[in-house]
mmCIF file of C-alpha atoms in Angstrom:
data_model
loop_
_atom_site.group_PDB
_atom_site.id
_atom_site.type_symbol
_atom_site.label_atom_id
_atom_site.label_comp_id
_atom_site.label_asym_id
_atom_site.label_seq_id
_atom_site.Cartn_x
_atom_site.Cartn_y
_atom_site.Cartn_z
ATOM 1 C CA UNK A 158 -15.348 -16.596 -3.193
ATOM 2 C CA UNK A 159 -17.621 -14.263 -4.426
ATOM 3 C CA UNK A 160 -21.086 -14.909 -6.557
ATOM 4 C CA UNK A 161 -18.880 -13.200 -9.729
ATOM 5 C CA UNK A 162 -16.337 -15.807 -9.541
ATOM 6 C CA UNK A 163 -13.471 -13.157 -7.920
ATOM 7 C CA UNK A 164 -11.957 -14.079 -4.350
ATOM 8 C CA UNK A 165 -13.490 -11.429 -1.493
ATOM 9 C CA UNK A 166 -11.040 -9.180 -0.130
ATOM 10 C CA UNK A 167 -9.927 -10.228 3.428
ATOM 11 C CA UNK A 168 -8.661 -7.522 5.735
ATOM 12 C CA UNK A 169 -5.047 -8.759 7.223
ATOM 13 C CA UNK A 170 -4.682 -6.987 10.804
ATOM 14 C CA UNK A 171 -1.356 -7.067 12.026
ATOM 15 C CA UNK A 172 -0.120 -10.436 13.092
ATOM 16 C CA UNK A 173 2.051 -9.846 15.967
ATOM 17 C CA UNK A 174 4.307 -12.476 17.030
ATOM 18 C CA UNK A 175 4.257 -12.724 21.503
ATOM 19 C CA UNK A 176 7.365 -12.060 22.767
ATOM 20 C CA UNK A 177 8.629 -10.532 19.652
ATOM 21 C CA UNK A 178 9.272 -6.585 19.065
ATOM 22 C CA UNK A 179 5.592 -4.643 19.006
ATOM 23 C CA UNK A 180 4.614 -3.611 15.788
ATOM 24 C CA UNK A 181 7.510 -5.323 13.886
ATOM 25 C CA UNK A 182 8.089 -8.392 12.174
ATOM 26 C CA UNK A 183 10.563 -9.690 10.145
ATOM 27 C CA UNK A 184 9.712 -13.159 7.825
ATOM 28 C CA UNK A 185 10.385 -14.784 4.530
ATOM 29 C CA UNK A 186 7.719 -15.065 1.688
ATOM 30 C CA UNK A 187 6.432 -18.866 2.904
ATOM 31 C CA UNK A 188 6.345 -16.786 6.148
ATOM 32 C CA UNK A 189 4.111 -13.858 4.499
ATOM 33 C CA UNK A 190 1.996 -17.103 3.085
ATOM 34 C CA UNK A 191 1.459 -19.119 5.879
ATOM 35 C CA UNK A 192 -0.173 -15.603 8.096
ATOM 36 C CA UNK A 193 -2.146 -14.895 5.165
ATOM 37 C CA UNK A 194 -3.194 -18.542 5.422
ATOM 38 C CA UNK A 195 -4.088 -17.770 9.112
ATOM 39 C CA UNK A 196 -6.764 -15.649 7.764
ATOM 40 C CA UNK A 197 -8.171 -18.458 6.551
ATOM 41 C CA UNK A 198 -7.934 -17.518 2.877
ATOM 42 C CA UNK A 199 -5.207 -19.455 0.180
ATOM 43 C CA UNK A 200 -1.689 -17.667 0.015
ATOM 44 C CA UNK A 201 -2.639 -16.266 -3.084
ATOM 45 C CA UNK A 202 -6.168 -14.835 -2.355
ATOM 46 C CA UNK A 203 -6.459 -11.130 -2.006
ATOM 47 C CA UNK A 204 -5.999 -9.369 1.480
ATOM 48 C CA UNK A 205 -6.480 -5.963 2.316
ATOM 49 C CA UNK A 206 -3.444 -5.319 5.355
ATOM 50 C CA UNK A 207 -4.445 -2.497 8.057
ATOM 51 C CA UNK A 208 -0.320 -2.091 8.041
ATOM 52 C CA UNK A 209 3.097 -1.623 6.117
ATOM 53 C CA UNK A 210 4.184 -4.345 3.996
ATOM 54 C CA UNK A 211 7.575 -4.265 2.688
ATOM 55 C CA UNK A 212 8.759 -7.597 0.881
ATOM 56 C CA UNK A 213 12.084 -8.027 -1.535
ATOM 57 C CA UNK A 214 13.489 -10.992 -3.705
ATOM 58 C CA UNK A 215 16.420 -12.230 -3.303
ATOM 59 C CA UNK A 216 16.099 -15.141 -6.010
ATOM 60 C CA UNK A 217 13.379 -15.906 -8.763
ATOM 61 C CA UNK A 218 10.683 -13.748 -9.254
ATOM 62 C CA UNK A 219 7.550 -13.102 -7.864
ATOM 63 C CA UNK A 220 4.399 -11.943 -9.374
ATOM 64 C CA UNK A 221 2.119 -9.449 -7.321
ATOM 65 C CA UNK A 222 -0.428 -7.175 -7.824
ATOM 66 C CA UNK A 223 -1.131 -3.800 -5.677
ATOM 67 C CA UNK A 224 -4.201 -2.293 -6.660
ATOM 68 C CA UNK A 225 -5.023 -2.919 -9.620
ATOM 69 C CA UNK A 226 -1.253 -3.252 -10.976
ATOM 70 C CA UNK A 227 0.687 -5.738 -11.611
ATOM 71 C CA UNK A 228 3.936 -6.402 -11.500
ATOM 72 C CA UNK A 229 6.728 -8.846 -10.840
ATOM 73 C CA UNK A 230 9.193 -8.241 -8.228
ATOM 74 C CA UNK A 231 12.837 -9.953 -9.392
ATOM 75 C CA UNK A 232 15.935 -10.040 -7.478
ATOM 76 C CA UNK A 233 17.011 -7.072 -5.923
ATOM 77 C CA UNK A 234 13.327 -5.212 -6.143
ATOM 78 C CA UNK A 235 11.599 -3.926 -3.401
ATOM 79 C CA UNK A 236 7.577 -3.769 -3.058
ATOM 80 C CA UNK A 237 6.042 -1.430 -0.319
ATOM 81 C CA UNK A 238 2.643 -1.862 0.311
ATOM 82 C CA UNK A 239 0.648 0.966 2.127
ATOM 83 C CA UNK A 240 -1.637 -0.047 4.660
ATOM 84 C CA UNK A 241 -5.809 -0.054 2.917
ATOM 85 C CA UNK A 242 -3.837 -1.345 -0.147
ATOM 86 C CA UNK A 243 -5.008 -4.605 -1.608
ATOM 87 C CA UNK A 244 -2.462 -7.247 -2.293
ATOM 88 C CA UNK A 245 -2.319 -10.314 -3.259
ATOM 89 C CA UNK A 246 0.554 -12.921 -4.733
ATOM 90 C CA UNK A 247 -0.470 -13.779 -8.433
ATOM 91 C CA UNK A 248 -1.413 -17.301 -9.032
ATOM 92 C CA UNK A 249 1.671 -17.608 -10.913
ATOM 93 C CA UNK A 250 3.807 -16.527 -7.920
ATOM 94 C CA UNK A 251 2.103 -18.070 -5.256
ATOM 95 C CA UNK A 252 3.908 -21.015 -4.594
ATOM 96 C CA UNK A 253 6.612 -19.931 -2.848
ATOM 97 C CA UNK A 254 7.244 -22.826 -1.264
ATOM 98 C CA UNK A 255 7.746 -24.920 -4.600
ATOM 99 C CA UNK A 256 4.694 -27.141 -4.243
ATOM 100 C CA UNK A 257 4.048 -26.548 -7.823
ATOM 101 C CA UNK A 258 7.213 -28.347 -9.038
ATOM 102 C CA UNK A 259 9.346 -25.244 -10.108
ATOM 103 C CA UNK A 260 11.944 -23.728 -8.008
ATOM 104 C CA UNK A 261 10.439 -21.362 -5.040
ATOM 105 C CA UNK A 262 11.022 -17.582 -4.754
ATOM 106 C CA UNK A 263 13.058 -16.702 -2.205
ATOM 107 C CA UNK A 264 13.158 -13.256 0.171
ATOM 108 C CA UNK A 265 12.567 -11.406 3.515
ATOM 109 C CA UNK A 266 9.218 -9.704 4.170
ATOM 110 C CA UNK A 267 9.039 -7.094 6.672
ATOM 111 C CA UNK A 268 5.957 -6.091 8.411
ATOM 112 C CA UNK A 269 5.461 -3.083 10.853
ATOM 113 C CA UNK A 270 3.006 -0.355 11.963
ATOM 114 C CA UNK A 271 3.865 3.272 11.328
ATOM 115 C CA UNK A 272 3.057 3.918 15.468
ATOM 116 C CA UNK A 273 6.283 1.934 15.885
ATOM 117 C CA UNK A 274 8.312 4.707 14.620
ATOM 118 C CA UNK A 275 9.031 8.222 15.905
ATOM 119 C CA UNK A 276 7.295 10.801 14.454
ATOM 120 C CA UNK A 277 10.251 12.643 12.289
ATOM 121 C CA UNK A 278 10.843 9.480 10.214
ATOM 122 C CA UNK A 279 7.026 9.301 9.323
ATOM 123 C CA UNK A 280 6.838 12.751 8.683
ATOM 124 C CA UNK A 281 10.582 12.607 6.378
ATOM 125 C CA UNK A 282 9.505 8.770 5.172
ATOM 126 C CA UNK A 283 6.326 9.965 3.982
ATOM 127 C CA UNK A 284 4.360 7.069 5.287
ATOM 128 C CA UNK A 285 1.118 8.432 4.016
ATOM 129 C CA UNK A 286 1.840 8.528 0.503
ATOM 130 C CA UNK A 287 2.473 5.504 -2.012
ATOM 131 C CA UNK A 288 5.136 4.527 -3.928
ATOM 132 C CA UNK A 289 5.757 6.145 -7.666
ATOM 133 C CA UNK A 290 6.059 3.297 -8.963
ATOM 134 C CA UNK A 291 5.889 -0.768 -8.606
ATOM 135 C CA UNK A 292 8.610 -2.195 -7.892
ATOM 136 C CA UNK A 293 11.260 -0.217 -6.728
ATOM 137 C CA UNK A 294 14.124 -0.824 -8.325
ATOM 138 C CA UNK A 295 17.416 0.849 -6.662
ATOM 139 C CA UNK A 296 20.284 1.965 -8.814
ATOM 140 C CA UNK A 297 23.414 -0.236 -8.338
ATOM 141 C CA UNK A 298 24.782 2.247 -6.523
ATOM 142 C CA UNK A 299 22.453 2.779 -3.436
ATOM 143 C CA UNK A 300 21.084 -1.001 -3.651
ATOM 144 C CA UNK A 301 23.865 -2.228 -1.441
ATOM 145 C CA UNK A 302 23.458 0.263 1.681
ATOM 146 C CA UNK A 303 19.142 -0.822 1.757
ATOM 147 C CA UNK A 304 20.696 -4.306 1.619
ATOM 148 C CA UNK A 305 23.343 -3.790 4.463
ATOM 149 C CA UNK A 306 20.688 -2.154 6.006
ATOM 150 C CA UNK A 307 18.360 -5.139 5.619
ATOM 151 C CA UNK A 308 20.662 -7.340 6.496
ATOM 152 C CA UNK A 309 21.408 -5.988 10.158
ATOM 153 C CA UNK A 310 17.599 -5.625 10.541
ATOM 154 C CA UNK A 311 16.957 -9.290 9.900
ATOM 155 C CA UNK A 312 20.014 -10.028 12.158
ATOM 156 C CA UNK A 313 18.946 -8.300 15.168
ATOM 157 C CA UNK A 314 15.663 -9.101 14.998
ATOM 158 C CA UNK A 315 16.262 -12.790 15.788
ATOM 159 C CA UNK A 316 18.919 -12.189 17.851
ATOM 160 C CA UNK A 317 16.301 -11.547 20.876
ATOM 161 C CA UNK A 318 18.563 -12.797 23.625
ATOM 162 C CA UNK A 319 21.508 -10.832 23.184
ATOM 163 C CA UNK A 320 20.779 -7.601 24.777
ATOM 164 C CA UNK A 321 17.695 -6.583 27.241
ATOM 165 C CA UNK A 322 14.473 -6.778 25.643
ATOM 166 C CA UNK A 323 13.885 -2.724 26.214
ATOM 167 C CA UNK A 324 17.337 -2.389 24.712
ATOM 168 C CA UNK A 325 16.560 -4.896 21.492
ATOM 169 C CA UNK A 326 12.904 -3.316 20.505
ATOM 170 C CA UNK A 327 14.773 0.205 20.495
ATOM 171 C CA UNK A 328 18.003 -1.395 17.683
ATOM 172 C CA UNK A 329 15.243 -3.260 15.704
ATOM 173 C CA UNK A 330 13.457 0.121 15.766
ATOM 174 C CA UNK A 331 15.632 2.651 15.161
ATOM 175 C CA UNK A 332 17.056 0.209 11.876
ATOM 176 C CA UNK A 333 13.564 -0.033 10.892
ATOM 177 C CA UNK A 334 13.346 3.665 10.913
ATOM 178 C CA UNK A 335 17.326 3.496 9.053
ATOM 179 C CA UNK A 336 15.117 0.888 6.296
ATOM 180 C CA UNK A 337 11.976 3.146 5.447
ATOM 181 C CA UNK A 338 14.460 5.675 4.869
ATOM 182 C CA UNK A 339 16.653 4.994 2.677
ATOM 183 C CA UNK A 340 13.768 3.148 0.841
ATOM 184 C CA UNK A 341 11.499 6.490 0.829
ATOM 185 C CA UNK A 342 14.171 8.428 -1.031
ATOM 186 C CA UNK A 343 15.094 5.557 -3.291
ATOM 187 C CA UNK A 344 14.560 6.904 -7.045
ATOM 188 C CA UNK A 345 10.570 6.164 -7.423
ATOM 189 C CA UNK A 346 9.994 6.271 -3.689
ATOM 190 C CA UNK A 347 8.697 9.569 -3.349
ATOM 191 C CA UNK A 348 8.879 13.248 -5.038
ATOM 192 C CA UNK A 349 11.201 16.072 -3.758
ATOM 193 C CA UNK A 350 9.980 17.720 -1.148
ATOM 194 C CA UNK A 351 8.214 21.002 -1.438
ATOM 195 C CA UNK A 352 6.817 24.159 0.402
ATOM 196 C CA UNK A 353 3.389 22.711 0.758
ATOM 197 C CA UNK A 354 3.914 19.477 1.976
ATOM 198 C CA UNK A 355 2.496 19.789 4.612
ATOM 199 C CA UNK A 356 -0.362 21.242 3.226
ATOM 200 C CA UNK A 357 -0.997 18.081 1.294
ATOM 201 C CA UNK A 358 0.086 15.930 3.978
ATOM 202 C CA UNK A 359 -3.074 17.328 5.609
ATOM 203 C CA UNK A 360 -5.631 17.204 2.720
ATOM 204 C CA UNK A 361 -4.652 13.770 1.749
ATOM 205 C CA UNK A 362 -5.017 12.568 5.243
ATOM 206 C CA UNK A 363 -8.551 14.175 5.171
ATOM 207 C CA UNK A 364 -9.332 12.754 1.941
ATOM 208 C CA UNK A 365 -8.322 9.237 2.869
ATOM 209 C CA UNK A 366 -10.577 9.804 6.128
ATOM 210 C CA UNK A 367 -13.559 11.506 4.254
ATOM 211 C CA UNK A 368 -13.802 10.772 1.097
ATOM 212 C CA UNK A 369 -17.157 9.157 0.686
ATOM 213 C CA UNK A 370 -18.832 12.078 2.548
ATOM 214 C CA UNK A 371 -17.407 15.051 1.296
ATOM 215 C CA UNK A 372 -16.396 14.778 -3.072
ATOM 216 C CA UNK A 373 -15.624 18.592 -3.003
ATOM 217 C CA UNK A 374 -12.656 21.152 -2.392
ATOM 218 C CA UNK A 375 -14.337 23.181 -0.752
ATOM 219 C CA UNK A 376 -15.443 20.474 2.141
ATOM 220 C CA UNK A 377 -11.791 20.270 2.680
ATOM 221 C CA UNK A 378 -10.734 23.789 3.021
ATOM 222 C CA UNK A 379 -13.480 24.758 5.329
ATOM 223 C CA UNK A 380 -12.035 21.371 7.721
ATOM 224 C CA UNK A 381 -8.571 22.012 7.477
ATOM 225 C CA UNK A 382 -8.683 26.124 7.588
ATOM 226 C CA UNK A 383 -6.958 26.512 4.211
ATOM 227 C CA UNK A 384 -7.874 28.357 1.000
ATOM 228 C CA UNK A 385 -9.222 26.172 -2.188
ATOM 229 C CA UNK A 386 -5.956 27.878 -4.139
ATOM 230 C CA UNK A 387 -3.790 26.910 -1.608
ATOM 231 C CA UNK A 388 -5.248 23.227 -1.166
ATOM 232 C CA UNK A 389 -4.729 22.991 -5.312
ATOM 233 C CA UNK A 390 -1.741 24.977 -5.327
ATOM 234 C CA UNK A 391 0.235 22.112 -2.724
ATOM 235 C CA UNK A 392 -1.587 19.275 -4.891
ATOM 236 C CA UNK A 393 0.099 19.975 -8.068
ATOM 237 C CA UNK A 394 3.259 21.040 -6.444
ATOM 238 C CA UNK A 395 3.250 17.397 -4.916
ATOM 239 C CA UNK A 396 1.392 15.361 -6.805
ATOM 240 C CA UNK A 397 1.832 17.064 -10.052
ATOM 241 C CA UNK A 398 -2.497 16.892 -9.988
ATOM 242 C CA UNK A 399 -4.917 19.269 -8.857
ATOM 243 C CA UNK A 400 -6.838 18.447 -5.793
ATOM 244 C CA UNK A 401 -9.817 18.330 -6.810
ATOM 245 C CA UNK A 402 -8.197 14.964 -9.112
ATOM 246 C CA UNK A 403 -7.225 13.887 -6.241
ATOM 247 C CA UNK A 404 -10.532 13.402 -4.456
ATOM 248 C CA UNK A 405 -11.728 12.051 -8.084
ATOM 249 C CA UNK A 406 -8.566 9.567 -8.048
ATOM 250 C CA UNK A 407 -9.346 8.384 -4.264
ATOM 251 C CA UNK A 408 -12.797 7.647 -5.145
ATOM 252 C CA UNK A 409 -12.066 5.909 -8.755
ATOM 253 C CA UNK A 410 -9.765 3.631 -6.652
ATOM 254 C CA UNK A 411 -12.295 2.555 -4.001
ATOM 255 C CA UNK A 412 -15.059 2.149 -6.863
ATOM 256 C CA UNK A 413 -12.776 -0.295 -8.606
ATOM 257 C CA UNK A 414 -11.525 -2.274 -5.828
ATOM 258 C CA UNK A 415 -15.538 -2.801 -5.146
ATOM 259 C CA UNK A 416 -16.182 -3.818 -8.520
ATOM 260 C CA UNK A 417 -13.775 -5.919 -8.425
ATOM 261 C CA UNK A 418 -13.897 -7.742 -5.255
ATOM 262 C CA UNK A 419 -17.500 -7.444 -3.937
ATOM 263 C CA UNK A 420 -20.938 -8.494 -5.492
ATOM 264 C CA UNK A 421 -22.321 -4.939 -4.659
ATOM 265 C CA UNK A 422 -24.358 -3.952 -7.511
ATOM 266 C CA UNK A 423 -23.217 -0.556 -8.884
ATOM 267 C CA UNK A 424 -25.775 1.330 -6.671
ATOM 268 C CA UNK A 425 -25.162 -0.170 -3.826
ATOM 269 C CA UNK A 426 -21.225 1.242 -4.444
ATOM 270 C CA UNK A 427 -22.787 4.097 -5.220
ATOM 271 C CA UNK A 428 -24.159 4.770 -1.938
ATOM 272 C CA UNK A 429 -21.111 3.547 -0.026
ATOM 273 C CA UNK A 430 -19.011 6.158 -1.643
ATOM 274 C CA UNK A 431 -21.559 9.048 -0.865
ATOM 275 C CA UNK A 432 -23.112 9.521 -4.574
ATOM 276 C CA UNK A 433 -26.826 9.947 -4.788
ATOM 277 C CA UNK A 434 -27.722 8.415 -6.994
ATOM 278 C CA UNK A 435 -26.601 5.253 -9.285
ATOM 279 C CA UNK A 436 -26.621 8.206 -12.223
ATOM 280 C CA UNK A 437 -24.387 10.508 -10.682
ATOM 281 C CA UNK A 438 -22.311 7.915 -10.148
ATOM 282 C CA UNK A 439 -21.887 6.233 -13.376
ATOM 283 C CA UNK A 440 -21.345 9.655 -14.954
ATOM 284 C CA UNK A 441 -18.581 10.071 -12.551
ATOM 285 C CA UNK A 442 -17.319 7.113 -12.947
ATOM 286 C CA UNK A 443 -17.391 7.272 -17.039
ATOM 287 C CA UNK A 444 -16.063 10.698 -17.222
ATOM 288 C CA UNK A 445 -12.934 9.684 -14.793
ATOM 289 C CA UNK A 446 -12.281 6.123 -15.855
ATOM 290 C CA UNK A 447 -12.982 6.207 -19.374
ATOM 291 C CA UNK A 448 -15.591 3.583 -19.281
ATOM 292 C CA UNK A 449 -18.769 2.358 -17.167
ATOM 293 C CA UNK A 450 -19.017 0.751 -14.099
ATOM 294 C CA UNK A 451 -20.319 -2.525 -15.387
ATOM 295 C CA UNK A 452 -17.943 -2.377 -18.315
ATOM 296 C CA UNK A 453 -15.038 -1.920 -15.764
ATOM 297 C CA UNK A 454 -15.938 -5.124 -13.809
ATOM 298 C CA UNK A 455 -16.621 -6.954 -16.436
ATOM 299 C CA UNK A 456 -12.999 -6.242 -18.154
ATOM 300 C CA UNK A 457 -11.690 -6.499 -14.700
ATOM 301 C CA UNK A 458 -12.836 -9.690 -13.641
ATOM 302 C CA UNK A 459 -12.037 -11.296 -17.442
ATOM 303 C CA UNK A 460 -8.595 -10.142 -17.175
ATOM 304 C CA UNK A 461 -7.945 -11.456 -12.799
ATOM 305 C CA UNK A 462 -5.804 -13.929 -12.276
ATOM 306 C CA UNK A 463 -7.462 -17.492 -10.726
#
């Protein structure tokens, strides 16, 4: 617990079951609580995971934040979370295993590394980009084929005798890949697909890399050998946002989450995210998030859940 009364951010490597597939594995929610547990942190404390979370409900609800958003995830949702993301099961959904009294949330959580996967689906997945929007919720009519799909995953998974172990990582993979797929293009998964994608694939994997050394444009057009027009240009064709606001948005997004769960004082994020000086930073900070540093963390934190 931090000195401004809001739980630290753990980082949540993958857990890796021995003798299960590599980079795969498939649990329920008191499953997804008892590894975060291993971190030595309560099931509902924040973690930071350095892979792909993917989680759905089956019955109740569960309350999560992603980020900074909240949301509850009810039957038949799905919740993605992107590895760097922070997550953490509200206080009001952490007790999935009914120790508060009331009857549990039940689901399957699926865990994986993108490495585990061959390098078309990552590319057509998208792996690098986050969901539109938290939960997903599929239309009637294409929730039943990620179910199926689901369903077979979980099936083989922990059916580990059945067929040569080379021969069961390669079924549990390739579903995996069948999964991320049909979840990707799930309405709220991901925009249409454009001319510059992989232009932007590019920039936002620099940006992710870089972005507390280099703030502008033109950094990232003299690394990656494109113009500034073009970098913009494939922005706002897939982000709808130029990319210049989307350097701003990947730095806004770092400076919150260490408001929020750190006791660095504001110069001190400041410096980590390659401002120089506390100034320059607030006024960035103002003029993009509509309010100060200080004033963010202090609505932030008054608003947390315990």
């Amino acid at each position: 617990m931090s000195q401004n009364g809001q739980p630290d951010v753990t980082d949540f490597p993958f857990p890796g079951t021995p003798g299960g597939p590599p980079g795969i594995e498939v649990t329920d929610l008191p499953g997804l609580g008892e590894r975060i547990r291993r971190l030595g942190v309560a099931a509902g404390a924040p973690v930071r995971p350095g892979f792909h979370l993917v989680l759905t409900v089956h019955e109740g609800n569960l309350p999560c934040a992603v980020d900074l958003t909240t949301c509850t995830v009810e039957p038949g949702h799905w919740l993605w979370v992107r590895p760097g993301q922070v997550f953490r099961l509200r206080a009001e959904g952490a007790p999935a295993d009914g120790h508060d009294g009331s009857r549990p949330a039940t689901g399957t959580v699926v865990l994986f590394e993108a490495s585990v996967l061959d390098p078309g689906t990552v590319t057509e997945a998208r792996l690098d980009r986050r969901a539109w929007r938290l939960p997903l919720e599929p239309a009637p009519q294409v929730r039943a084929p990620v179910e199926q799909t689901l369903n077979l995953l979980e099936s083989e998974y922990h059916r580990l005798r059945d067929l040569p172990l080379e021969a069961h990582v390669e079924v549990v993979r390739h579903l995996l890949a069948v999964l991320v797929l049909r979840l990707s293009h799930l309405p709220g998964g991901q925009r249409r697909s454009t001319a510059g994608d992989e232009t932007f694939r590019r920039f936002r994997a620099a940006v992710e890399r870089d972005y507390a050394r280099a703030h502008q444009v033109e950094d990232y057009a003299a690394r990656l050998g494109y113009s500034v027009r073009s970098l913009t240009r494939a922005s706002n064709a897939a982000v709808g946002r130029g990319a210049k606001a989307v350097i701003d948005d990947r730095l806004v997004l770092e400076a919150e989450r260490l408001l929020l769960h750190t006791d660095l004082t504001v110069g001190a994020v400041a410096e980590r995210l390659g401002f120089t000086s506390t100034t320059v930073f607030t006024r960035f900070f103002r003029h993009r998030a509509g309010e100060t540093p200080t004033g963010f963390r202090n609505r932030a934190q008054a608003r947390a859940p315990e």
